[in-house]
Tab-separated table of C-alpha atoms and ligand atoms in Angstrom:
chain	number	residue	atom	x	y	z
C	1	UNK	CA	-19.564	-8.401	68.397
C	2	UNK	CA	-15.925	-9.495	68.145
C	3	UNK	CA	-13.408	-6.804	67.316
C	4	UNK	CA	-11.697	-7.811	64.117
C	5	UNK	CA	-7.966	-7.539	63.559
C	6	UNK	CA	-6.495	-4.421	61.952
C	7	UNK	CA	-3.959	-3.985	59.197
C	8	UNK	CA	-1.593	-2.294	61.629
C	9	UNK	CA	-1.416	-5.439	63.754
C	10	UNK	CA	0.212	-7.306	60.884
C	11	UNK	CA	4.017	-7.223	60.404
C	12	UNK	CA	5.232	-4.787	57.780
C	13	UNK	CA	7.077	-7.457	55.773
C	14	UNK	CA	3.835	-9.459	55.498
C	15	UNK	CA	1.882	-6.361	54.411
C	16	UNK	CA	4.547	-5.570	51.818
C	17	UNK	CA	4.501	-9.157	50.525
C	18	UNK	CA	0.695	-9.093	50.214
C	19	UNK	CA	0.807	-5.808	48.301
C	20	UNK	CA	3.468	-7.263	46.022
C	21	UNK	CA	1.244	-10.285	45.370
C	22	UNK	CA	-1.837	-8.130	44.715
C	23	UNK	CA	-3.851	-9.446	47.661
C	24	UNK	CA	-5.197	-7.889	50.855
C	25	UNK	CA	-6.660	-9.289	54.086
C	26	UNK	CA	-10.441	-9.131	54.268
C	27	UNK	CA	-10.860	-8.920	58.031
C	28	UNK	CA	-9.719	-5.295	58.554
C	29	UNK	CA	-12.187	-4.188	55.846
C	30	UNK	CA	-15.053	-6.567	56.463
C	31	UNK	CA	-17.194	-4.381	58.735
C	32	UNK	CA	-17.017	-1.588	56.132
C	33	UNK	CA	-18.849	-3.692	53.584
C	34	UNK	CA	-20.934	-5.793	55.967
C	35	UNK	CA	-21.923	-3.581	58.904
C	36	UNK	CA	-24.268	-5.192	61.382
C	37	UNK	CA	-28.007	-4.506	61.438
C	38	UNK	CA	-28.289	-2.041	58.599
C	39	UNK	CA	-26.129	-0.289	55.994
C	40	UNK	CA	-24.043	2.767	56.798
C	41	UNK	CA	-24.960	5.003	53.864
C	42	UNK	CA	-22.549	7.535	52.485
C	43	UNK	CA	-25.607	9.478	51.304
C	44	UNK	CA	-26.479	12.577	53.345
C	45	UNK	CA	-29.701	14.527	53.219
C	46	UNK	CA	-29.483	17.044	50.402
C	47	UNK	CA	-31.685	20.105	50.040
C	48	UNK	CA	-31.876	22.297	46.969
C	49	UNK	CA	-34.062	25.376	47.127
C	50	UNK	CA	-35.396	26.214	43.708
C	51	UNK	CA	-34.903	29.922	44.392
C	52	UNK	CA	-31.159	29.233	44.691
C	53	UNK	CA	-30.859	26.893	41.709
C	54	UNK	CA	-33.075	28.803	39.253
C	55	UNK	CA	-30.860	31.909	38.787
C	56	UNK	CA	-27.795	29.708	38.307
C	57	UNK	CA	-29.641	27.669	35.722
C	58	UNK	CA	-30.840	30.762	33.857
C	59	UNK	CA	-27.270	32.066	33.875
C	60	UNK	CA	-26.136	28.795	32.335
C	61	UNK	CA	-28.626	29.629	29.591
C	62	UNK	CA	-26.697	32.854	28.926
C	63	UNK	CA	-23.233	31.341	29.269
C	64	UNK	CA	-23.585	28.044	27.446
C	65	UNK	CA	-25.596	27.569	24.254
C	66	UNK	CA	-27.482	24.284	24.201
C	67	UNK	CA	-25.270	23.099	21.311
C	68	UNK	CA	-22.316	23.281	23.698
C	69	UNK	CA	-24.142	21.498	26.488
C	70	UNK	CA	-26.308	18.968	24.644
C	71	UNK	CA	-28.288	18.815	27.897
C	72	UNK	CA	-28.057	22.062	29.913
C	73	UNK	CA	-28.184	20.656	33.421
C	74	UNK	CA	-26.998	21.565	36.893
C	75	UNK	CA	-26.327	18.356	38.803
C	76	UNK	CA	-27.690	18.008	42.335
C	77	UNK	CA	-24.824	16.309	44.159
C	78	UNK	CA	-25.207	14.276	47.324
C	79	UNK	CA	-23.544	16.258	50.164
C	80	UNK	CA	-22.136	12.952	51.431
C	81	UNK	CA	-20.191	12.515	48.191
C	82	UNK	CA	-19.279	16.136	47.577
C	83	UNK	CA	-19.968	18.755	44.963
C	84	UNK	CA	-19.778	17.405	41.434
C	85	UNK	CA	-20.794	13.884	42.457
C	86	UNK	CA	-23.003	12.484	39.717
C	87	UNK	CA	-25.461	11.081	42.207
C	88	UNK	CA	-27.973	12.403	44.713
C	89	UNK	CA	-28.218	9.009	46.422
C	90	UNK	CA	-26.343	5.777	45.732
C	91	UNK	CA	-28.624	4.867	42.839
C	92	UNK	CA	-30.414	8.099	41.882
C	93	UNK	CA	-28.992	10.936	39.823
C	94	UNK	CA	-30.770	14.302	39.917
C	95	UNK	CA	-30.256	17.292	37.668
C	96	UNK	CA	-32.157	20.496	36.974
C	97	UNK	CA	-32.408	21.079	33.223
C	98	UNK	CA	-33.118	24.276	31.288
C	99	UNK	CA	-34.437	24.562	27.758
C	100	UNK	CA	-34.963	28.006	26.258
C	101	UNK	CA	-37.610	28.943	23.674
C	102	UNK	CA	-36.757	27.599	20.246
C	103	UNK	CA	-34.013	25.310	21.473
C	104	UNK	CA	-33.831	21.603	20.834
C	105	UNK	CA	-31.830	18.992	22.692
C	106	UNK	CA	-30.624	16.421	20.148
C	107	UNK	CA	-31.961	12.888	19.958
C	108	UNK	CA	-30.120	10.156	21.750
C	109	UNK	CA	-30.680	6.833	23.405
C	110	UNK	CA	-28.885	5.400	26.413
C	111	UNK	CA	-28.812	2.435	28.714
C	112	UNK	CA	-29.912	4.251	31.909
C	113	UNK	CA	-33.557	5.247	32.260
C	114	UNK	CA	-34.372	8.929	32.603
C	115	UNK	CA	-37.443	10.651	33.962
C	116	UNK	CA	-38.560	14.258	34.173
C	117	UNK	CA	-40.726	16.079	36.639
C	118	UNK	CA	-41.687	19.382	35.067
C	119	UNK	CA	-40.865	22.354	37.288
C	120	UNK	CA	-41.893	25.419	35.291
C	121	UNK	CA	-42.645	26.802	31.859
C	122	UNK	CA	-45.011	26.060	29.018
C	123	UNK	CA	-44.364	24.797	25.509
C	124	UNK	CA	-41.649	22.262	26.265
C	125	UNK	CA	-41.981	18.742	24.969
C	126	UNK	CA	-40.102	15.472	24.855
C	127	UNK	CA	-40.314	13.046	21.969
C	128	UNK	CA	-39.989	9.417	23.095
C	129	UNK	CA	-39.899	6.843	20.318
C	130	UNK	CA	-41.752	9.225	18.012
C	131	UNK	CA	-44.438	10.137	20.555
C	132	UNK	CA	-44.593	13.830	21.384
C	133	UNK	CA	-45.123	14.381	25.098
C	134	UNK	CA	-46.155	17.849	26.275
C	135	UNK	CA	-44.363	18.902	29.457
C	136	UNK	CA	-46.517	20.776	31.945
C	137	UNK	CA	-45.976	21.605	35.617
C	138	UNK	CA	-45.834	18.459	37.719
C	139	UNK	CA	-46.087	16.031	34.785
C	140	UNK	CA	-43.983	12.902	35.038
C	141	UNK	CA	-42.353	12.026	31.722
C	142	UNK	CA	-40.406	8.797	31.240
C	143	UNK	CA	-37.629	8.109	28.797
C	144	UNK	CA	-36.922	4.456	29.588
C	145	UNK	CA	-33.486	3.025	28.855
C	146	UNK	CA	-33.294	2.046	25.183
C	147	UNK	CA	-35.937	4.538	24.028
C	148	UNK	CA	-34.849	7.331	21.677
C	149	UNK	CA	-35.660	10.794	22.996
C	150	UNK	CA	-35.142	14.457	22.205
C	151	UNK	CA	-36.510	17.684	23.645
C	152	UNK	CA	-37.972	20.809	22.058
C	153	UNK	CA	-39.561	24.061	23.100
C	154	UNK	CA	-42.365	25.899	21.289
C	155	UNK	CA	-43.167	28.377	24.076
C	156	UNK	CA	-41.898	31.808	25.003
C	157	UNK	CA	-40.541	31.354	28.546
C	158	UNK	CA	-37.749	29.153	29.921
C	159	UNK	CA	-38.755	25.561	30.605
C	160	UNK	CA	-37.186	23.779	33.562
C	161	UNK	CA	-37.516	20.182	34.655
C	162	UNK	CA	-35.966	17.896	37.214
C	163	UNK	CA	-34.197	14.902	35.701
C	164	UNK	CA	-34.031	11.707	37.747
C	165	UNK	CA	-31.998	8.825	36.340
C	166	UNK	CA	-30.676	5.480	37.483
C	167	UNK	CA	-27.362	6.596	35.982
C	168	UNK	CA	-25.194	5.857	39.084
C	169	UNK	CA	-26.187	2.224	38.894
C	170	UNK	CA	-25.218	1.948	35.230
C	171	UNK	CA	-21.945	3.783	35.823
C	172	UNK	CA	-21.153	1.398	38.700
C	173	UNK	CA	-21.916	-1.560	36.430
C	174	UNK	CA	-19.764	-0.025	33.665
C	175	UNK	CA	-22.864	-0.275	31.508
C	176	UNK	CA	-23.585	3.376	30.788
C	177	UNK	CA	-23.385	4.639	27.222
C	178	UNK	CA	-25.381	6.632	24.669
C	179	UNK	CA	-25.909	6.770	20.915
C	180	UNK	CA	-26.839	9.909	19.014
C	181	UNK	CA	-29.181	10.277	16.079
C	182	UNK	CA	-31.234	12.798	14.099
C	183	UNK	CA	-34.329	14.429	15.610
C	184	UNK	CA	-37.208	11.986	15.445
C	185	UNK	CA	-40.243	12.244	13.232
C	186	UNK	CA	-43.253	12.849	15.471
C	187	UNK	CA	-46.431	10.845	15.150
C	188	UNK	CA	-49.317	13.224	14.568
C	189	UNK	CA	-51.493	12.203	17.506
C	190	UNK	CA	-51.770	12.899	21.246
C	191	UNK	CA	-49.636	10.873	23.644
C	192	UNK	CA	-50.806	7.527	25.012
C	193	UNK	CA	-52.031	9.024	28.303
C	194	UNK	CA	-54.682	10.833	26.249
C	195	UNK	CA	-55.513	7.932	23.930
C	196	UNK	CA	-54.936	4.305	24.985
C	197	UNK	CA	-54.715	4.999	28.715
C	198	UNK	CA	-57.140	7.849	29.101
C	199	UNK	CA	-59.207	6.124	31.780
C	200	UNK	CA	-57.883	4.163	34.743
C	201	UNK	CA	-58.786	0.483	34.511
C	202	UNK	CA	-59.174	0.468	30.731
C	203	UNK	CA	-56.516	-0.644	28.287
C	204	UNK	CA	-56.822	-1.373	24.572
C	205	UNK	CA	-58.096	-4.900	23.946
C	206	UNK	CA	-55.253	-6.743	22.303
C	207	UNK	CA	-52.660	-9.348	22.990
C	208	UNK	CA	-50.403	-8.397	25.859
C	209	UNK	CA	-47.537	-9.389	23.603
C	210	UNK	CA	-48.196	-6.481	21.296
C	211	UNK	CA	-48.126	-3.769	23.982
C	212	UNK	CA	-45.030	-1.631	24.108
C	213	UNK	CA	-42.747	-2.433	27.009
C	214	UNK	CA	-43.256	1.089	28.315
C	215	UNK	CA	-46.687	1.935	26.915
C	216	UNK	CA	-47.322	5.156	28.849
C	217	UNK	CA	-44.492	7.611	29.144
C	218	UNK	CA	-46.372	10.714	30.310
C	219	UNK	CA	-48.430	11.008	33.480
C	220	UNK	CA	-50.253	14.369	33.430
C	221	UNK	CA	-50.135	16.115	36.801
C	222	UNK	CA	-53.783	17.213	36.710
C	223	UNK	CA	-54.895	13.580	36.920
C	224	UNK	CA	-52.425	12.750	39.670
C	225	UNK	CA	-53.640	15.655	41.765
C	226	UNK	CA	-57.269	14.738	41.168
C	227	UNK	CA	-56.623	11.140	42.275
C	228	UNK	CA	-54.845	12.305	45.426
C	229	UNK	CA	-57.651	14.716	46.307
C	230	UNK	CA	-60.306	12.027	45.989
C	231	UNK	CA	-58.304	9.560	48.082
C	232	UNK	CA	-57.729	12.254	50.707
C	233	UNK	CA	-61.428	13.135	50.724
C	234	UNK	CA	-62.682	9.586	51.235
C	235	UNK	CA	-59.632	7.996	52.874
C	236	UNK	CA	-58.991	7.059	56.486
C	237	UNK	CA	-57.290	10.312	57.379
C	238	UNK	CA	-53.820	9.011	56.522
C	239	UNK	CA	-51.640	10.663	53.945
C	240	UNK	CA	-52.952	10.188	50.405
C	241	UNK	CA	-50.354	8.488	48.207
C	242	UNK	CA	-50.430	7.035	44.713
C	243	UNK	CA	-47.819	4.974	42.890
C	244	UNK	CA	-47.188	5.452	39.194
C	245	UNK	CA	-47.556	2.122	37.399
C	246	UNK	CA	-47.326	0.621	33.962
C	247	UNK	CA	-51.017	0.352	32.911
C	248	UNK	CA	-50.444	-2.876	30.979
C	249	UNK	CA	-48.610	-4.782	33.711
C	250	UNK	CA	-49.598	-3.065	36.946
C	251	UNK	CA	-45.906	-3.064	37.831
C	252	UNK	CA	-43.582	-0.153	38.520
C	253	UNK	CA	-43.103	2.156	35.552
C	254	UNK	CA	-39.369	1.468	35.308
C	255	UNK	CA	-37.116	-1.432	36.319
C	256	UNK	CA	-35.117	0.366	39.007
C	257	UNK	CA	-36.897	3.615	39.887
C	258	UNK	CA	-40.284	4.095	41.479
C	259	UNK	CA	-42.467	7.186	41.749
C	260	UNK	CA	-44.989	7.953	44.437
C	261	UNK	CA	-47.036	11.147	44.638
C	262	UNK	CA	-48.308	12.282	47.998
C	263	UNK	CA	-50.699	14.918	49.267
C	264	UNK	CA	-50.454	16.474	52.701
C	265	UNK	CA	-53.374	18.555	53.906
C	266	UNK	CA	-52.622	21.823	55.651
C	267	UNK	CA	-51.017	20.994	59.001
C	268	UNK	CA	-50.994	17.244	58.294
C	269	UNK	CA	-48.037	15.222	59.590
C	270	UNK	CA	-46.627	12.017	58.130
C	271	UNK	CA	-44.378	9.543	59.928
C	272	UNK	CA	-43.596	6.859	57.339
C	273	UNK	CA	-41.904	3.601	58.321
C	274	UNK	CA	-38.146	3.379	58.005
C	275	UNK	CA	-37.548	2.208	54.462
C	276	UNK	CA	-34.481	0.482	53.054
C	277	UNK	CA	-34.732	2.483	49.821
C	278	UNK	CA	-33.334	5.943	49.195
C	279	UNK	CA	-35.664	8.763	48.205
C	280	UNK	CA	-35.678	12.112	46.459
C	281	UNK	CA	-38.644	14.360	47.185
C	282	UNK	CA	-39.719	17.043	44.755
C	283	UNK	CA	-42.293	19.587	45.902
C	284	UNK	CA	-44.834	20.158	43.162
C	285	UNK	CA	-46.602	22.763	45.279
C	286	UNK	CA	-47.168	23.792	48.879
C	287	UNK	CA	-44.786	24.112	51.786
C	288	UNK	CA	-43.836	22.371	54.964
C	289	UNK	CA	-41.025	20.982	57.047
C	290	UNK	CA	-39.379	17.592	57.021
C	291	UNK	CA	-36.914	16.222	59.544
C	292	UNK	CA	-34.671	13.599	57.969
C	293	UNK	CA	-32.172	11.841	60.206
C	294	UNK	CA	-32.260	14.893	62.450
C	295	UNK	CA	-31.764	17.440	59.666
C	296	UNK	CA	-34.590	19.939	59.272
C	297	UNK	CA	-35.605	20.871	55.762
C	298	UNK	CA	-38.053	23.779	55.389
C	299	UNK	CA	-39.325	23.248	51.866
C	300	UNK	CA	-41.457	25.280	49.518
C	301	UNK	CA	-42.746	24.956	45.961
C	302	UNK	CA	-40.347	23.364	43.457
C	303	UNK	CA	-37.708	22.530	46.087
C	304	UNK	CA	-35.990	19.143	46.105
C	305	UNK	CA	-34.537	17.119	48.978
C	306	UNK	CA	-33.213	13.618	49.524
C	307	UNK	CA	-33.165	10.902	52.158
C	308	UNK	CA	-30.627	8.094	52.531
C	309	UNK	CA	-31.550	4.415	52.853
C	310	UNK	CA	-33.000	3.635	56.305
C	311	UNK	CA	-33.533	7.342	57.026
C	312	UNK	CA	-35.961	8.366	59.729
C	313	UNK	CA	-38.324	10.808	58.028
C	314	UNK	CA	-41.048	13.058	59.446
C	315	UNK	CA	-43.041	15.464	57.301
C	316	UNK	CA	-45.378	18.237	58.321
C	317	UNK	CA	-47.183	20.432	55.850
C	318	UNK	CA	-47.488	24.130	56.617
C	319	UNK	CA	-50.026	24.535	53.843
C	320	UNK	CA	-51.605	21.965	51.550
C	321	UNK	CA	-48.736	20.270	49.756
C	322	UNK	CA	-48.102	17.847	46.906
C	323	UNK	CA	-44.799	16.012	46.525
C	324	UNK	CA	-43.444	13.370	44.182
C	325	UNK	CA	-41.064	10.884	45.762
C	326	UNK	CA	-38.532	9.218	43.466
C	327	UNK	CA	-37.126	6.066	45.039
C	328	UNK	CA	-35.229	2.887	44.297
C	329	UNK	CA	-37.693	0.458	45.885
C	330	UNK	CA	-38.303	-1.354	42.539
C	331	UNK	CA	-34.577	-2.104	42.322
C	332	UNK	CA	-34.479	-3.347	45.912
C	333	UNK	CA	-37.603	-5.452	45.309
C	334	UNK	CA	-35.871	-7.145	42.383
C	335	UNK	CA	-32.750	-7.736	44.447
C	336	UNK	CA	-34.954	-9.155	47.186
C	337	UNK	CA	-34.066	-6.889	50.089
C	338	UNK	CA	-36.574	-4.037	50.223
C	339	UNK	CA	-37.941	-3.705	53.730
C	340	UNK	CA	-39.888	-1.354	55.941
C	341	UNK	CA	-39.242	-1.209	59.659
C	342	UNK	CA	-41.688	0.047	62.252
C	343	UNK	CA	-40.651	3.244	63.999
K	401	FE2	FE1	-31.183	11.363	27.639
């Protein structure tokens, strides 16, 4: 590989003249944007223990009324970008959100897509385009970009969920904005996961053209766990994994973010291929250890950790464990560069 010229090798008068003209030489910077072989991610493995985050979140509940916060969230910042960074990986934003009994988070709509993985509490709900979605431990709830949504809480204990958004992408594209509106009227019926899409393999008989773009916005955890257990029971001994898909199209549930749930039996190890996508792992339950690019993460229930693009990842469950992996493979698929490399 040829060593490219540096800025310092150029005469000062030439550098000054370039600056004056608003131009810069590419060659000193080229390897930064086009490294050889694979990217050099800024993202570093992040690890957030729920036991550390929870008291801070509950204190936010005392310090800041929801009216002053709109969304009462502590942002999980990528260590590679520093505290306060609005991204956990290049394309994925993560935040831990608290809603207290009786509170509502006002209705809005925005260009980025948001998703929730419910961490604790009963009685919370999200309304997406008029459909009331109960939020129970481990449920995946989608609020796709362009869909109105608000949150409410009819229970008696704090409700906490993990938000995952493709916000960094929209901020980068200068395409991120929101509109606010009144709380939505709720349709008086169960959500689509309990009606139209109650059984895998069955969808309402109708023209595809009439289906909503995002027809199913809640994936109840109980079903996910049941599917994983059956696959584990009758599978080939590998790690049981399921992808969340749009039941009408069979495609990923959102344009840029993908969701994969995995089950590790007690003591089971997993050595996935090196993937070009970035990932955020949320532990629904169980405990274990993961080594990500050499960093050891000893995780337990409700903890969250991240992996950069092209990370080398090894998992080992201490006890039976269930995790949901949020990733940007759908985005990379669309851009045509998702890949997996053998270890
Ligand atoms: Fe939102």
